[in-house]
Amino acid sequence: MTAPNQTDIDAMLTVMLAPPTRPGDRAFTHQVERANDAQAAYARARARFWRSFAFEVLAVSALLAALWLLSSAPLLAPLAGSTHWGLAPPLLLILLMWFGVQRWRSA
């Protein structure tokens, strides 16, 4: 087996790197660009959703902890009932409904 000489390699590269014989497909190029833009927009929206979701979870957790601390305070013990979570469920339901309405309005 003989090694190809330099002229064979140059000829092969000339053929492989030659400009196309037909014009480019503009419609396909635009379709690919639109798909890339849509994918980037989806990634931005997804990141925005997860960031918003994380802040909402943090807020609900903080309010739940605050309700638990308030319901265990001696001054509010009659309102809390027999358990520490007496006030928390209705207030948490109102809070979750408020977050749901805010999410629905922003969609």
mmCIF file of C-alpha atoms in Angstrom:
data_model
loop_
_atom_site.group_PDB
_atom_site.id
_atom_site.type_symbol
_atom_site.label_atom_id
_atom_site.label_comp_id
_atom_site.label_asym_id
_atom_site.label_seq_id
_atom_site.Cartn_x
_atom_site.Cartn_y
_atom_site.Cartn_z
ATOM 1 C CA MET A 1 0.000 0.000 0.000
ATOM 2 C CA THR A 2 1.428 3.326 -0.989
ATOM 3 C CA ALA A 3 0.939 6.588 0.819
ATOM 4 C CA PRO A 4 -1.007 9.223 -1.093
ATOM 5 C CA ASN A 5 1.164 11.969 -2.414
ATOM 6 C CA GLN A 6 0.661 15.664 -1.753
ATOM 7 C CA THR A 7 -1.148 16.349 -5.036
ATOM 8 C CA ASP A 8 -3.787 13.698 -4.301
ATOM 9 C CA ILE A 9 -4.430 15.237 -0.877
ATOM 10 C CA ASP A 10 -4.606 18.727 -2.401
ATOM 11 C CA ALA A 11 -7.053 17.560 -5.056
ATOM 12 C CA MET A 12 -9.231 15.846 -2.446
ATOM 13 C CA LEU A 13 -9.265 18.940 -0.238
ATOM 14 C CA THR A 14 -10.076 21.143 -3.233
ATOM 15 C CA VAL A 15 -13.104 19.035 -4.052
ATOM 16 C CA MET A 16 -14.245 18.823 -0.407
ATOM 17 C CA LEU A 17 -13.831 22.538 0.312
ATOM 18 C CA ALA A 18 -15.197 23.838 -2.965
ATOM 19 C CA PRO A 19 -18.169 26.219 -2.702
ATOM 20 C CA PRO A 20 -21.551 24.562 -3.250
ATOM 21 C CA THR A 21 -22.776 24.329 -6.799
ATOM 22 C CA ARG A 22 -26.273 25.420 -5.884
ATOM 23 C CA PRO A 23 -27.448 28.403 -3.819
ATOM 24 C CA GLY A 24 -28.044 27.971 -0.075
ATOM 25 C CA ASP A 25 -31.462 27.031 1.261
ATOM 26 C CA ARG A 26 -32.637 30.271 2.874
ATOM 27 C CA ALA A 27 -35.898 28.805 4.141
ATOM 28 C CA PHE A 28 -34.058 26.053 6.013
ATOM 29 C CA THR A 29 -31.631 28.590 7.462
ATOM 30 C CA HIS A 30 -34.488 30.752 8.730
ATOM 31 C CA GLN A 31 -36.257 27.688 10.131
ATOM 32 C CA VAL A 32 -33.144 26.685 12.064
ATOM 33 C CA GLU A 33 -32.683 30.263 13.341
ATOM 34 C CA ARG A 34 -36.320 30.376 14.502
ATOM 35 C CA ALA A 35 -35.900 27.015 16.241
ATOM 36 C CA ASN A 36 -32.774 28.282 18.008
ATOM 37 C CA ASP A 37 -34.579 31.471 19.063
ATOM 38 C CA ALA A 38 -37.549 29.464 20.333
ATOM 39 C CA GLN A 39 -35.260 27.153 22.280
ATOM 40 C CA ALA A 40 -33.457 30.121 23.863
ATOM 41 C CA ALA A 41 -36.781 31.772 24.760
ATOM 42 C CA TYR A 42 -37.998 28.517 26.317
ATOM 43 C CA ALA A 43 -34.789 28.226 28.355
ATOM 44 C CA ARG A 44 -35.191 31.818 29.607
ATOM 45 C CA ALA A 45 -38.853 31.241 30.511
ATOM 46 C CA ARG A 46 -37.995 27.998 32.277
ATOM 47 C CA ALA A 47 -35.232 29.671 34.311
ATOM 48 C CA ARG A 48 -37.609 32.531 35.177
ATOM 49 C CA PHE A 49 -40.270 30.031 36.300
ATOM 50 C CA TRP A 50 -37.902 28.062 38.540
ATOM 51 C CA ARG A 51 -36.496 31.242 40.090
ATOM 52 C CA SER A 52 -40.014 32.502 40.783
ATOM 53 C CA PHE A 53 -41.046 29.102 42.120
ATOM 54 C CA ALA A 54 -38.050 28.996 44.466
ATOM 55 C CA PHE A 55 -38.908 32.439 45.867
ATOM 56 C CA GLU A 56 -42.544 31.429 46.336
ATOM 57 C CA VAL A 57 -41.546 28.245 48.163
ATOM 58 C CA LEU A 58 -39.224 30.290 50.348
ATOM 59 C CA ALA A 59 -41.995 32.797 51.085
ATOM 60 C CA VAL A 60 -44.562 30.094 51.897
ATOM 61 C CA SER A 61 -42.030 28.347 54.143
ATOM 62 C CA ALA A 62 -41.243 31.568 55.978
ATOM 63 C CA LEU A 63 -44.920 32.373 56.466
ATOM 64 C CA LEU A 64 -45.644 28.836 57.612
ATOM 65 C CA ALA A 65 -42.850 29.081 60.163
ATOM 66 C CA ALA A 66 -44.179 32.469 61.278
ATOM 67 C CA LEU A 67 -47.695 31.047 61.670
ATOM 68 C CA TRP A 68 -46.333 28.139 63.684
ATOM 69 C CA LEU A 69 -44.395 30.481 65.959
ATOM 70 C CA LEU A 70 -47.368 32.804 66.371
ATOM 71 C CA SER A 71 -49.786 29.987 67.090
ATOM 72 C CA SER A 72 -47.479 28.659 69.798
ATOM 73 C CA ALA A 73 -47.270 32.061 71.515
ATOM 74 C CA PRO A 74 -49.085 32.133 74.899
ATOM 75 C CA LEU A 75 -51.077 35.207 73.898
ATOM 76 C CA LEU A 76 -52.549 33.480 70.834
ATOM 77 C CA ALA A 77 -52.924 30.008 72.386
ATOM 78 C CA PRO A 78 -56.737 30.325 72.722
ATOM 79 C CA LEU A 79 -57.002 31.044 68.984
ATOM 80 C CA ALA A 80 -54.751 28.136 68.029
ATOM 81 C CA GLY A 81 -56.957 25.507 69.585
ATOM 82 C CA SER A 82 -55.733 22.199 70.943
ATOM 83 C CA THR A 83 -52.835 21.936 68.486
ATOM 84 C CA HIS A 84 -50.273 24.423 67.341
ATOM 85 C CA TRP A 85 -51.611 24.280 63.812
ATOM 86 C CA GLY A 86 -55.110 25.574 64.542
ATOM 87 C CA LEU A 87 -54.665 28.887 62.688
ATOM 88 C CA ALA A 88 -52.223 27.700 60.074
ATOM 89 C CA PRO A 89 -54.436 25.689 57.644
ATOM 90 C CA PRO A 90 -56.981 28.415 56.824
ATOM 91 C CA LEU A 91 -54.323 31.118 56.618
ATOM 92 C CA LEU A 92 -52.079 28.907 54.526
ATOM 93 C CA LEU A 93 -54.998 28.132 52.198
ATOM 94 C CA ILE A 94 -55.611 31.867 51.717
ATOM 95 C CA LEU A 95 -51.909 32.397 51.073
ATOM 96 C CA LEU A 96 -51.712 29.574 48.532
ATOM 97 C CA MET A 97 -54.813 30.865 46.765
ATOM 98 C CA TRP A 98 -53.212 34.308 46.572
ATOM 99 C CA PHE A 99 -50.026 32.838 45.059
ATOM 100 C CA GLY A 100 -52.152 30.844 42.602
ATOM 101 C CA VAL A 101 -54.050 33.938 41.483
ATOM 102 C CA GLN A 102 -50.779 35.846 41.065
ATOM 103 C CA ARG A 103 -49.351 33.011 38.971
ATOM 104 C CA TRP A 104 -52.544 32.825 36.868
ATOM 105 C CA ARG A 105 -52.531 36.594 36.257
ATOM 106 C CA SER A 106 -48.889 36.586 35.168
ATOM 107 C CA ALA A 107 -49.346 33.697 32.695
#
